[in-house]
Coordinates of C-alpha atoms in Angstrom, one line a residue:
X1 CA 4.1 -48.5 15.8
X2 CA 2.7 -49.0 12.3
X3 CA -0.9 -49.2 13.6
X4 CA -0.4 -45.8 15.3
X5 CA 0.9 -44.2 12.2
X6 CA -2.1 -45.5 10.2
X7 CA -4.7 -44.4 12.8
X8 CA -3.2 -41.0 13.4
X9 CA -4.8 -39.1 10.5
X10 CA -8.2 -40.5 11.5
X11 CA -7.7 -39.6 15.1
X12 CA -6.7 -36.0 14.3
X13 CA -9.8 -35.8 12.2
X14 CA -11.7 -36.6 15.3
X15 CA -10.1 -33.7 17.1
X16 CA -11.6 -31.3 14.5
X17 CA -15.0 -32.9 14.4
X18 CA -17.9 -30.4 14.2
X19 CA -19.9 -32.2 16.9
X20 CA -18.6 -30.9 20.3
X21 CA -19.3 -34.1 22.3
X22 CA -17.4 -36.3 19.8
X23 CA -14.5 -33.8 19.7
X24 CA -14.4 -33.8 23.5
X25 CA -14.1 -37.6 23.6
X26 CA -11.2 -37.5 21.2
X27 CA -9.5 -34.8 23.2
X28 CA -9.9 -36.7 26.4
X29 CA -8.0 -39.6 24.8
X30 CA -5.4 -37.3 23.3
X31 CA -4.9 -35.5 26.7
X32 CA -4.7 -38.8 28.6
X33 CA -2.1 -40.2 26.2
X34 CA 0.7 -37.9 27.4
X35 CA 2.2 -36.6 30.6
X36 CA 0.7 -33.5 32.2
X37 CA 4.0 -31.6 32.5
X38 CA 4.0 -28.5 30.4
X39 CA 7.6 -29.2 29.2
X40 CA 6.6 -32.6 27.9
X41 CA 3.6 -31.2 26.1
X42 CA 5.6 -28.4 24.5
X43 CA 8.1 -30.9 23.2
X44 CA 5.3 -33.1 21.9
X45 CA 3.6 -30.2 20.1
X46 CA 6.8 -28.8 18.6
X47 CA 8.9 -31.8 17.9
X48 CA 7.0 -35.1 17.9
X49 CA 3.5 -34.5 16.5
X50 CA 3.1 -34.3 12.7
X51 CA 0.3 -31.8 12.2
X52 CA 0.0 -32.3 8.4
X53 CA -2.9 -34.7 8.9
X54 CA -4.9 -31.8 10.2
X55 CA -4.8 -30.3 6.7
X56 CA -6.0 -26.7 6.4
X57 CA -7.6 -26.9 9.9
X58 CA -6.3 -24.5 12.5
X59 CA -4.3 -27.0 14.5
X60 CA -3.0 -24.4 16.9
X61 CA -6.3 -24.7 18.8
X62 CA -5.5 -28.3 19.7
X63 CA -2.0 -27.2 20.9
X64 CA -3.4 -24.5 23.1
X65 CA -6.0 -26.9 24.6
X66 CA -3.2 -29.3 25.4
X67 CA -1.2 -26.6 27.1
X68 CA -4.1 -25.3 29.1
X69 CA -5.2 -28.8 30.2
X70 CA -1.8 -29.2 31.9
X71 CA -2.5 -26.3 34.3
X72 CA -3.3 -27.1 37.9
X73 CA -6.6 -25.2 38.7
X74 CA -5.9 -24.9 42.4
X75 CA -2.4 -23.3 42.2
X76 CA -1.9 -19.6 41.5
X77 CA 0.3 -18.2 38.8
X78 CA 3.2 -16.1 40.1
X79 CA 5.6 -13.8 38.2
X80 CA 9.3 -14.3 39.0
X81 CA 9.8 -10.6 39.6
X82 CA 7.4 -7.8 40.6
X83 CA 9.5 -5.3 38.6
X84 CA 8.6 -7.1 35.3
X85 CA 4.9 -6.5 35.8
X86 CA 3.2 -4.3 33.2
X87 CA 0.7 -1.7 34.3
X88 CA -3.0 -2.2 33.4
X89 CA -4.1 -0.7 30.1
X90 CA -6.7 1.5 31.9
X91 CA -3.9 2.9 34.1
X92 CA -1.8 3.8 31.1
X93 CA -4.7 5.5 29.4
X94 CA -5.5 7.4 32.6
X95 CA -1.9 8.7 32.8
X96 CA -1.9 9.9 29.1
X97 CA -2.4 13.6 28.3
X98 CA -6.0 14.6 27.4
X99 CA -5.4 14.8 23.6
X100 CA -4.0 11.2 23.6
X101 CA -6.9 10.0 25.7
X102 CA -9.4 11.6 23.2
X103 CA -7.6 10.0 20.3
X104 CA -7.7 6.6 21.9
X105 CA -11.4 7.0 22.8
X106 CA -12.1 7.9 19.2
X107 CA -10.2 4.9 17.8
X108 CA -11.7 2.5 20.4
X109 CA -15.2 3.3 19.2
X110 CA -14.6 2.1 15.6
X111 CA -16.7 -1.0 15.0
X112 CA -15.8 -2.0 11.4
X113 CA -12.6 -3.8 10.5
X114 CA -10.7 -2.4 7.5
X115 CA -10.9 -5.8 5.8
X116 CA -14.8 -5.7 6.1
X117 CA -14.9 -2.3 4.5
X118 CA -12.6 -3.3 1.7
X119 CA -14.6 -6.5 1.0
X120 CA -17.9 -4.5 0.9
X121 CA -16.3 -2.0 -1.6
X122 CA -15.1 -4.9 -3.7
X123 CA -18.7 -6.4 -3.7
X124 CA -20.1 -3.1 -4.9
X125 CA -17.6 -2.8 -7.7
X126 CA -18.3 -6.4 -8.8
X127 CA -22.1 -5.9 -8.8
X128 CA -21.7 -2.7 -10.9
X129 CA -19.6 -4.6 -13.4
X130 CA -22.1 -7.4 -13.7
X131 CA -25.1 -5.2 -14.3
X132 CA -23.6 -3.2 -17.1
X133 CA -24.7 0.1 -15.6
X134 CA -23.8 1.7 -12.3
X135 CA -26.5 3.3 -10.1
X136 CA -24.9 6.7 -10.4
X137 CA -25.5 7.0 -14.1
X138 CA -28.7 8.7 -15.1

């Protein structure tokens, strides 16, 4: 209806509110407004809802919450075929040859992301350019 279309941007703004208790209240209304079947929710998220009102906000979070809230907490998930199961990562690492395990261990201990290192290097170059002299000059 016309009223719904006018209230939708304000309602979606409530879903991205920084106060968790207010955001939870909006999500309860959002969750209760549609059927709990996963198929219905996927159709709603992909076809029906216009997410433009969320603006630059990461609206995928609301979609994931909608999908997860449709799950039944007492039923277990089952795969359709045991042959399609993937082995655990730790099992794959254990089966690797020692050189590959050592390389993985070395890579797994890296704590800095490449983007963090690049941004720090950019900050150093900018500060050198602003001061007129670099610290390496005598």
